């Protein structure tokens, strides 16, 4: 059975100030063409269909168009909700849409109930695990501690229990939206840290033939059977070096996996340039970035006059301008933003305690901070669902 694995469409998202709906529509067209040309048997979409819980109307219309075009192909599609989606909104009409061969899996309670498709070699059970916000699903999965590994582990126990009841030789595919240990992050993913832990071990998914992951935006292989497709488009300059692709998975009769990367359309290349303004304007080696979306980091010791206007004369598609004078990290002139770069909210809070009190928080206080941040995240998730 040939599977096309994609995720993280983020319909409705912009790239800095650039509206990406046109590029997203081009990707949907490319997806449909790929399914047809490669004789794909099933499409799997592993979450973050939309960029936010209440997407703009244009994004909903594009999703509607995608559903119609996929249904017209007569090729089954299995989708799950991600941490950016409203699971309840995405799942509206799922029962009716299922009649067209589009299977929307957004209910955590249905984790152990697969979509069963068949080929000449027998059944393939597709288990959709939507993004599991630990604080919201811990009661459903009867876990004592609300953490990603606990709830995903409990969901996978249901998957393995159901799989054990099926005919010998039934192959299995799991769709999940999570941060798995070993994955490489980018700047465009929303933090899902709970209790100071964001990642779950790949071993959580043991016992199935293929795991189609979503959440991280870079295409990557965790193991031969556990892979991220990544987002089809770049949504931050941290993805400058990404090759945006989908996985074409060939699931053999014995459950073995063969994988091939298929490129996605690139609306415009990305480029990061760094140096003093005059050097960036004069360096002939940078001519290749004339048509790229550019992030320019200026290292001038004193902020130059009209930098954006001057940069756009040479790089018309400059979208981001960063000032980073080359100073020692402890120099008082280093910006607050630079001092915080790469630090989590909890680390920033711990630094603040140390700055005010002269000593960092003890173990009990660290637990209080973790619980506070987890409570805020859970409350935000509840509010998104209720909107």
GROMACS .gro file of C-alpha atoms in nm:
model
  387
    1UNK     CA    1   0.000   0.000   0.000
    2UNK     CA    2   0.137   0.340  -0.102
    3UNK     CA    3   0.087   0.616   0.156
    4UNK     CA    4   0.150   0.989   0.114
    5UNK     CA    5   0.246   1.135   0.453
    6UNK     CA    6   0.213   1.510   0.505
    7UNK     CA    7   0.138   1.741   0.799
    8UNK     CA    8   0.150   2.095   0.936
    9UNK     CA    9  -0.026   2.277   0.654
   10UNK     CA   10  -0.102   2.571   0.887
   11UNK     CA   11  -0.367   2.707   0.651
   12UNK     CA   12  -0.415   3.078   0.714
   13UNK     CA   13  -0.064   3.143   0.838
   14UNK     CA   14   0.146   3.430   0.704
   15UNK     CA   15   0.522   3.441   0.662
   16UNK     CA   16   0.616   3.764   0.837
   17UNK     CA   17   0.394   4.010   0.646
   18UNK     CA   18   0.344   3.790   0.338
   19UNK     CA   19   0.004   3.623   0.290
   20UNK     CA   20   0.073   3.254   0.220
   21UNK     CA   21  -0.273   3.143   0.105
   22UNK     CA   22  -0.166   3.147  -0.260
   23UNK     CA   23   0.135   2.927  -0.184
   24UNK     CA   24  -0.080   2.700   0.031
   25UNK     CA   25  -0.331   2.664  -0.255
   26UNK     CA   26  -0.042   2.575  -0.487
   27UNK     CA   27   0.068   2.307  -0.241
   28UNK     CA   28  -0.283   2.158  -0.229
   29UNK     CA   29  -0.280   2.138  -0.610
   30UNK     CA   30   0.062   1.974  -0.597
   31UNK     CA   31  -0.063   1.725  -0.337
   32UNK     CA   32  -0.356   1.623  -0.557
   33UNK     CA   33  -0.128   1.586  -0.861
   34UNK     CA   34   0.119   1.377  -0.659
   35UNK     CA   35  -0.155   1.142  -0.541
   36UNK     CA   36  -0.267   1.089  -0.900
   37UNK     CA   37   0.078   1.055  -1.060
   38UNK     CA   38   0.220   0.817  -0.797
   39UNK     CA   39  -0.096   0.604  -0.772
   40UNK     CA   40  -0.117   0.670  -0.398
   41UNK     CA   41  -0.354   0.441  -0.207
   42UNK     CA   42  -0.406   0.660   0.102
   43UNK     CA   43  -0.315   1.010   0.222
   44UNK     CA   44  -0.231   1.078   0.588
   45UNK     CA   45  -0.226   1.431   0.733
   46UNK     CA   46  -0.074   1.441   1.081
   47UNK     CA   47  -0.221   1.755   1.233
   48UNK     CA   48  -0.203   2.134   1.229
   49UNK     CA   49  -0.430   2.160   0.929
   50UNK     CA   50  -0.503   2.518   1.037
   51UNK     CA   51  -0.273   2.768   1.201
   52UNK     CA   52  -0.514   2.864   1.478
   53UNK     CA   53  -0.827   2.742   1.651
   54UNK     CA   54  -1.051   2.994   1.474
   55UNK     CA   55  -0.904   3.020   1.123
   56UNK     CA   56  -0.990   3.297   0.876
   57UNK     CA   57  -1.267   3.228   0.626
   58UNK     CA   58  -1.022   3.209   0.333
   59UNK     CA   59  -0.833   2.928   0.509
   60UNK     CA   60  -1.157   2.736   0.573
   61UNK     CA   61  -1.251   2.773   0.207
   62UNK     CA   62  -0.911   2.639   0.101
   63UNK     CA   63  -0.953   2.340   0.333
   64UNK     CA   64  -1.298   2.280   0.188
   65UNK     CA   65  -1.148   2.286  -0.161
   66UNK     CA   66  -0.879   2.038  -0.051
   67UNK     CA   67  -1.142   1.800   0.088
   68UNK     CA   68  -1.344   1.811  -0.233
   69UNK     CA   69  -1.039   1.749  -0.452
   70UNK     CA   70  -0.916   1.461  -0.237
   71UNK     CA   71  -1.264   1.306  -0.233
   72UNK     CA   72  -1.288   1.338  -0.611
   73UNK     CA   73  -0.971   1.128  -0.644
   74UNK     CA   74  -1.143   0.839  -0.467
   75UNK     CA   75  -0.832   0.793  -0.253
   76UNK     CA   76  -0.898   0.758   0.124
   77UNK     CA   77  -0.755   1.032   0.345
   78UNK     CA   78  -0.695   1.012   0.721
   79UNK     CA   79  -0.642   1.338   0.913
   80UNK     CA   80  -0.585   1.424   1.278
   81UNK     CA   81  -0.600   1.755   1.464
   82UNK     CA   82  -0.280   1.918   1.589
   83UNK     CA   83  -0.201   2.156   1.873
   84UNK     CA   84  -0.284   2.458   1.654
   85UNK     CA   85  -0.623   2.320   1.550
   86UNK     CA   86  -0.947   2.328   1.742
   87UNK     CA   87  -1.018   1.956   1.752
   88UNK     CA   88  -1.391   2.010   1.797
   89UNK     CA   89  -1.418   2.255   1.508
   90UNK     CA   90  -1.208   2.044   1.274
   91UNK     CA   91  -1.414   1.739   1.361
   92UNK     CA   92  -1.752   1.897   1.281
   93UNK     CA   93  -1.924   1.689   1.014
   94UNK     CA   94  -1.670   1.406   1.041
   95UNK     CA   95  -1.939   1.140   1.017
   96UNK     CA   96  -2.081   1.285   0.697
   97UNK     CA   97  -1.739   1.358   0.546
   98UNK     CA   98  -1.637   0.997   0.614
   99UNK     CA   99  -1.883   0.888   0.346
  100UNK     CA  100  -1.661   1.064   0.091
  101UNK     CA  101  -1.353   0.873   0.210
  102UNK     CA  102  -1.215   1.155   0.429
  103UNK     CA  103  -1.159   1.034   0.786
  104UNK     CA  104  -1.116   1.315   1.041
  105UNK     CA  105  -0.983   1.182   1.370
  106UNK     CA  106  -1.007   1.452   1.638
  107UNK     CA  107  -1.151   1.268   1.942
  108UNK     CA  108  -0.890   1.127   2.185
  109UNK     CA  109  -1.142   0.868   2.306
  110UNK     CA  110  -1.134   0.704   1.962
  111UNK     CA  111  -0.756   0.648   1.968
  112UNK     CA  112  -0.799   0.270   1.967
  113UNK     CA  113  -1.060   0.264   1.690
  114UNK     CA  114  -0.888   0.249   1.352
  115UNK     CA  115  -0.981   0.334   0.997
  116UNK     CA  116  -0.935   0.000   0.822
  117UNK     CA  117  -0.833   0.001   0.457
  118UNK     CA  118  -0.747  -0.301   0.245
  119UNK     CA  119  -0.522  -0.393  -0.046
  120UNK     CA  120  -0.432  -0.718  -0.219
  121UNK     CA  121  -0.232  -0.829   0.087
  122UNK     CA  122  -0.500  -0.771   0.351
  123UNK     CA  123  -0.601  -0.500   0.598
  124UNK     CA  124  -0.412  -0.191   0.710
  125UNK     CA  125  -0.539  -0.033   1.035
  126UNK     CA  126  -0.487   0.345   1.059
  127UNK     CA  127  -0.499   0.478   1.417
  128UNK     CA  128  -0.542   0.855   1.449
  129UNK     CA  129  -0.402   1.005   1.771
  130UNK     CA  130  -0.493   1.375   1.764
  131UNK     CA  131  -0.274   1.613   1.963
  132UNK     CA  132  -0.319   1.506   2.325
  133UNK     CA  133  -0.300   1.805   2.561
  134UNK     CA  134  -0.206   1.621   2.883
  135UNK     CA  135  -0.411   1.834   3.123
  136UNK     CA  136  -0.724   1.787   2.913
  137UNK     CA  137  -0.701   1.412   2.842
  138UNK     CA  138  -0.542   1.265   3.156
  139UNK     CA  139  -0.883   1.157   3.289
  140UNK     CA  140  -0.981   0.998   2.957
  141UNK     CA  141  -0.664   0.786   2.967
  142UNK     CA  142  -0.668   0.737   3.345
  143UNK     CA  143  -0.309   0.850   3.401
  144UNK     CA  144  -0.190   0.981   3.736
  145UNK     CA  145   0.048   1.241   3.600
  146UNK     CA  146  -0.043   1.478   3.319
  147UNK     CA  147   0.257   1.445   3.089
  148UNK     CA  148   0.306   1.380   2.718
  149UNK     CA  149   0.471   1.041   2.761
  150UNK     CA  150   0.198   0.919   2.998
  151UNK     CA  151  -0.099   1.012   2.778
  152UNK     CA  152   0.064   0.903   2.454
  153UNK     CA  153   0.169   0.577   2.617
  154UNK     CA  154  -0.188   0.515   2.733
  155UNK     CA  155  -0.324   0.594   2.387
  156UNK     CA  156  -0.073   0.353   2.230
  157UNK     CA  157  -0.177   0.085   2.479
  158UNK     CA  158  -0.527   0.114   2.330
  159UNK     CA  159  -0.381   0.089   1.980
  160UNK     CA  160  -0.184  -0.226   2.063
  161UNK     CA  161  -0.482  -0.380   2.242
  162UNK     CA  162  -0.706  -0.331   1.939
  163UNK     CA  163  -0.437  -0.451   1.699
  164UNK     CA  164  -0.403  -0.772   1.901
  165UNK     CA  165  -0.768  -0.856   1.826
  166UNK     CA  166  -0.725  -0.827   1.450
  167UNK     CA  167  -0.638  -1.094   1.195
  168UNK     CA  168  -0.280  -1.211   1.186
  169UNK     CA  169  -0.082  -1.006   0.930
  170UNK     CA  170  -0.288  -0.690   0.973
  171UNK     CA  171  -0.053  -0.400   0.913
  172UNK     CA  172  -0.072  -0.082   1.119
  173UNK     CA  173  -0.013   0.292   1.076
  174UNK     CA  174  -0.032   0.548   1.358
  175UNK     CA  175  -0.082   0.920   1.298
  176UNK     CA  176   0.039   1.132   1.593
  177UNK     CA  177   0.111   1.497   1.663
  178UNK     CA  178   0.392   1.517   1.916
  179UNK     CA  179   0.754   1.610   1.985
  180UNK     CA  180   0.956   1.288   1.975
  181UNK     CA  181   1.304   1.267   2.123
  182UNK     CA  182   1.568   1.318   1.856
  183UNK     CA  183   1.359   1.557   1.648
  184UNK     CA  184   1.506   1.892   1.543
  185UNK     CA  185   1.296   2.198   1.622
  186UNK     CA  186   1.256   2.527   1.436
  187UNK     CA  187   1.131   2.870   1.546
  188UNK     CA  188   0.783   2.830   1.397
  189UNK     CA  189   0.650   2.553   1.624
  190UNK     CA  190   0.444   2.635   1.929
  191UNK     CA  191   0.601   2.516   2.256
  192UNK     CA  192   0.418   2.215   2.406
  193UNK     CA  193   0.637   2.170   2.715
  194UNK     CA  194   0.456   2.023   3.015
  195UNK     CA  195   0.625   1.978   3.353
  196UNK     CA  196   0.952   2.089   3.199
  197UNK     CA  197   0.936   1.808   2.941
  198UNK     CA  198   0.834   1.846   2.575
  199UNK     CA  199   0.965   1.529   2.410
  200UNK     CA  200   0.854   1.166   2.430
  201UNK     CA  201   1.074   0.867   2.343
  202UNK     CA  202   1.021   0.696   2.010
  203UNK     CA  203   0.975   0.369   2.198
  204UNK     CA  204   0.625   0.485   2.294
  205UNK     CA  205   0.522   0.382   1.941
  206UNK     CA  206   0.666   0.029   1.949
  207UNK     CA  207   0.451  -0.242   1.795
  208UNK     CA  208   0.324  -0.072   1.479
  209UNK     CA  209   0.456  -0.074   1.125
  210UNK     CA  210   0.469   0.301   1.052
  211UNK     CA  211   0.427   0.620   1.256
  212UNK     CA  212   0.337   0.933   1.059
  213UNK     CA  213   0.433   1.225   1.281
  214UNK     CA  214   0.336   1.589   1.274
  215UNK     CA  215   0.437   1.897   1.480
  216UNK     CA  216   0.804   1.954   1.390
  217UNK     CA  217   0.844   2.150   1.067
  218UNK     CA  218   1.158   1.983   0.935
  219UNK     CA  219   1.128   1.657   0.741
  220UNK     CA  220   1.322   1.400   0.942
  221UNK     CA  221   1.366   1.033   1.020
  222UNK     CA  222   1.358   0.937   1.388
  223UNK     CA  223   1.375   0.565   1.302
  224UNK     CA  224   1.301   0.384   0.978
  225UNK     CA  225   0.942   0.342   1.098
  226UNK     CA  226   0.896   0.676   1.276
  227UNK     CA  227   0.915   0.990   1.060
  228UNK     CA  228   0.817   1.355   1.042
  229UNK     CA  229   0.701   1.485   0.706
  230UNK     CA  230   0.757   1.844   0.816
  231UNK     CA  231   0.556   2.142   0.694
  232UNK     CA  232   0.513   2.179   0.316
  233UNK     CA  233   0.611   2.547   0.336
  234UNK     CA  234   0.864   2.739   0.544
  235UNK     CA  235   0.709   2.949   0.820
  236UNK     CA  236   1.024   3.096   0.978
  237UNK     CA  237   1.375   3.188   0.872
  238UNK     CA  238   1.503   2.909   1.096
  239UNK     CA  239   1.380   2.681   0.814
  240UNK     CA  240   1.612   2.838   0.555
  241UNK     CA  241   1.804   2.512   0.510
  242UNK     CA  242   1.497   2.286   0.510
  243UNK     CA  243   1.407   2.086   0.204
  244UNK     CA  244   1.027   2.086   0.210
  245UNK     CA  245   0.891   1.746   0.114
  246UNK     CA  246   0.629   1.477   0.174
  247UNK     CA  247   0.703   1.110   0.243
  248UNK     CA  248   0.589   0.852  -0.011
  249UNK     CA  249   0.572   0.536   0.199
  250UNK     CA  250   0.545   0.190   0.048
  251UNK     CA  251   0.406  -0.045   0.312
  252UNK     CA  252   0.487  -0.398   0.196
  253UNK     CA  253   0.284  -0.712   0.260
  254UNK     CA  254   0.510  -0.805   0.554
  255UNK     CA  255   0.487  -0.455   0.707
  256UNK     CA  256   0.833  -0.344   0.596
  257UNK     CA  257   0.868   0.021   0.496
  258UNK     CA  258   1.029   0.188   0.196
  259UNK     CA  259   1.034   0.568   0.203
  260UNK     CA  260   1.094   0.832  -0.066
  261UNK     CA  261   1.097   1.210  -0.026
  262UNK     CA  262   0.888   1.406  -0.275
  263UNK     CA  263   0.961   1.778  -0.305
  264UNK     CA  264   0.698   2.045  -0.248
  265UNK     CA  265   0.674   2.369  -0.451
  266UNK     CA  266   0.888   2.654  -0.316
  267UNK     CA  267   0.713   2.992  -0.355
  268UNK     CA  268   1.038   3.181  -0.297
  269UNK     CA  269   1.374   3.073  -0.150
  270UNK     CA  270   1.482   3.197   0.193
  271UNK     CA  271   1.814   3.357   0.278
  272UNK     CA  272   1.981   3.477   0.596
  273UNK     CA  273   2.258   3.733   0.556
  274UNK     CA  274   2.470   3.880   0.832
  275UNK     CA  275   2.729   4.156   0.847
  276UNK     CA  276   2.775   4.531   0.844
  277UNK     CA  277   2.527   4.711   0.622
  278UNK     CA  278   2.779   4.848   0.373
  279UNK     CA  279   2.931   4.501   0.332
  280UNK     CA  280   2.590   4.344   0.266
  281UNK     CA  281   2.512   4.607   0.005
  282UNK     CA  282   2.843   4.560  -0.176
  283UNK     CA  283   2.925   4.188  -0.148
  284UNK     CA  284   2.892   4.036  -0.500
  285UNK     CA  285   2.852   3.685  -0.351
  286UNK     CA  286   2.511   3.787  -0.216
  287UNK     CA  287   2.369   3.862  -0.561
  288UNK     CA  288   2.213   3.514  -0.564
  289UNK     CA  289   1.969   3.628  -0.293
  290UNK     CA  290   1.812   3.907  -0.500
  291UNK     CA  291   1.488   3.713  -0.550
  292UNK     CA  292   1.480   3.548  -0.205
  293UNK     CA  293   1.290   3.640   0.108
  294UNK     CA  294   1.571   3.780   0.319
  295UNK     CA  295   1.641   3.811   0.690
  296UNK     CA  296   1.929   4.055   0.740
  297UNK     CA  297   2.125   4.068   1.065
  298UNK     CA  298   2.327   4.388   1.096
  299UNK     CA  299   2.642   4.380   1.309
  300UNK     CA  300   2.724   4.753   1.282
  301UNK     CA  301   2.833   4.889   1.622
  302UNK     CA  302   2.600   5.187   1.568
  303UNK     CA  303   2.262   5.146   1.403
  304UNK     CA  304   2.293   5.285   1.047
  305UNK     CA  305   2.044   5.527   0.894
  306UNK     CA  306   1.750   5.390   0.689
  307UNK     CA  307   1.877   5.030   0.690
  308UNK     CA  308   1.554   4.870   0.566
  309UNK     CA  309   1.512   5.110   0.276
  310UNK     CA  310   1.872   5.060   0.168
  311UNK     CA  311   1.854   4.682   0.200
  312UNK     CA  312   1.537   4.656  -0.007
  313UNK     CA  313   1.708   4.843  -0.290
  314UNK     CA  314   1.938   4.544  -0.327
  315UNK     CA  315   1.715   4.271  -0.179
  316UNK     CA  316   1.358   4.372  -0.273
  317UNK     CA  317   1.202   4.093  -0.066
  318UNK     CA  318   1.369   4.170   0.267
  319UNK     CA  319   1.118   4.078   0.539
  320UNK     CA  320   1.314   4.075   0.863
  321UNK     CA  321   1.577   4.310   1.001
  322UNK     CA  322   1.774   4.214   1.313
  323UNK     CA  323   2.029   4.434   1.492
  324UNK     CA  324   2.306   4.235   1.659
  325UNK     CA  325   2.618   4.446   1.721
  326UNK     CA  326   2.909   4.216   1.791
  327UNK     CA  327   2.946   4.254   2.167
  328UNK     CA  328   3.023   4.021   2.453
  329UNK     CA  329   2.711   3.855   2.601
  330UNK     CA  330   2.761   4.035   2.934
  331UNK     CA  331   2.798   4.377   2.768
  332UNK     CA  332   2.523   4.605   2.909
  333UNK     CA  333   2.457   4.718   2.552
  334UNK     CA  334   2.337   4.372   2.448
  335UNK     CA  335   1.961   4.385   2.391
  336UNK     CA  336   1.716   4.215   2.624
  337UNK     CA  337   1.584   4.011   2.332
  338UNK     CA  338   1.932   3.877   2.252
  339UNK     CA  339   1.992   3.784   2.615
  340UNK     CA  340   1.669   3.582   2.615
  341UNK     CA  341   1.719   3.416   2.277
  342UNK     CA  342   1.675   3.039   2.297
  343UNK     CA  343   1.554   3.041   2.659
  344UNK     CA  344   1.221   2.893   2.760
  345UNK     CA  345   0.959   3.081   2.963
  346UNK     CA  346   1.053   2.879   3.271
  347UNK     CA  347   1.424   2.954   3.227
  348UNK     CA  348   1.345   3.325   3.198
  349UNK     CA  349   1.142   3.307   3.521
  350UNK     CA  350   1.425   3.125   3.698
  351UNK     CA  351   1.672   3.389   3.580
  352UNK     CA  352   1.441   3.660   3.714
  353UNK     CA  353   1.426   3.495   4.057
  354UNK     CA  354   1.805   3.468   4.063
  355UNK     CA  355   1.842   3.834   3.955
  356UNK     CA  356   1.603   3.968   4.219
  357UNK     CA  357   1.704   3.744   4.508
  358UNK     CA  358   2.068   3.673   4.433
  359UNK     CA  359   2.008   3.295   4.416
  360UNK     CA  360   1.803   3.075   4.189
  361UNK     CA  361   1.489   2.887   4.295
  362UNK     CA  362   1.524   2.569   4.502
  363UNK     CA  363   1.362   2.237   4.406
  364UNK     CA  364   1.031   2.317   4.573
  365UNK     CA  365   1.014   2.654   4.401
  366UNK     CA  366   1.103   2.496   4.066
  367UNK     CA  367   0.803   2.266   4.108
  368UNK     CA  368   0.581   2.567   4.181
  369UNK     CA  369   0.705   2.744   3.867
  370UNK     CA  370   0.647   2.432   3.654
  371UNK     CA  371   0.296   2.390   3.792
  372UNK     CA  372   0.220   2.757   3.725
  373UNK     CA  373   0.334   2.744   3.365
  374UNK     CA  374   0.151   2.415   3.307
  375UNK     CA  375  -0.169   2.564   3.454
  376UNK     CA  376  -0.146   2.864   3.222
  377UNK     CA  377  -0.089   2.639   2.919
  378UNK     CA  378  -0.383   2.417   3.014
  379UNK     CA  379  -0.605   2.719   3.067
  380UNK     CA  380  -0.505   2.857   2.726
  381UNK     CA  381  -0.591   2.522   2.568
  382UNK     CA  382  -0.933   2.517   2.737
  383UNK     CA  383  -1.004   2.872   2.621
  384UNK     CA  384  -0.909   2.784   2.262
  385UNK     CA  385  -1.139   2.484   2.263
  386UNK     CA  386  -1.425   2.695   2.403
  387UNK     CA  387  -1.390   2.978   2.150
   0.00000   0.00000   0.00000
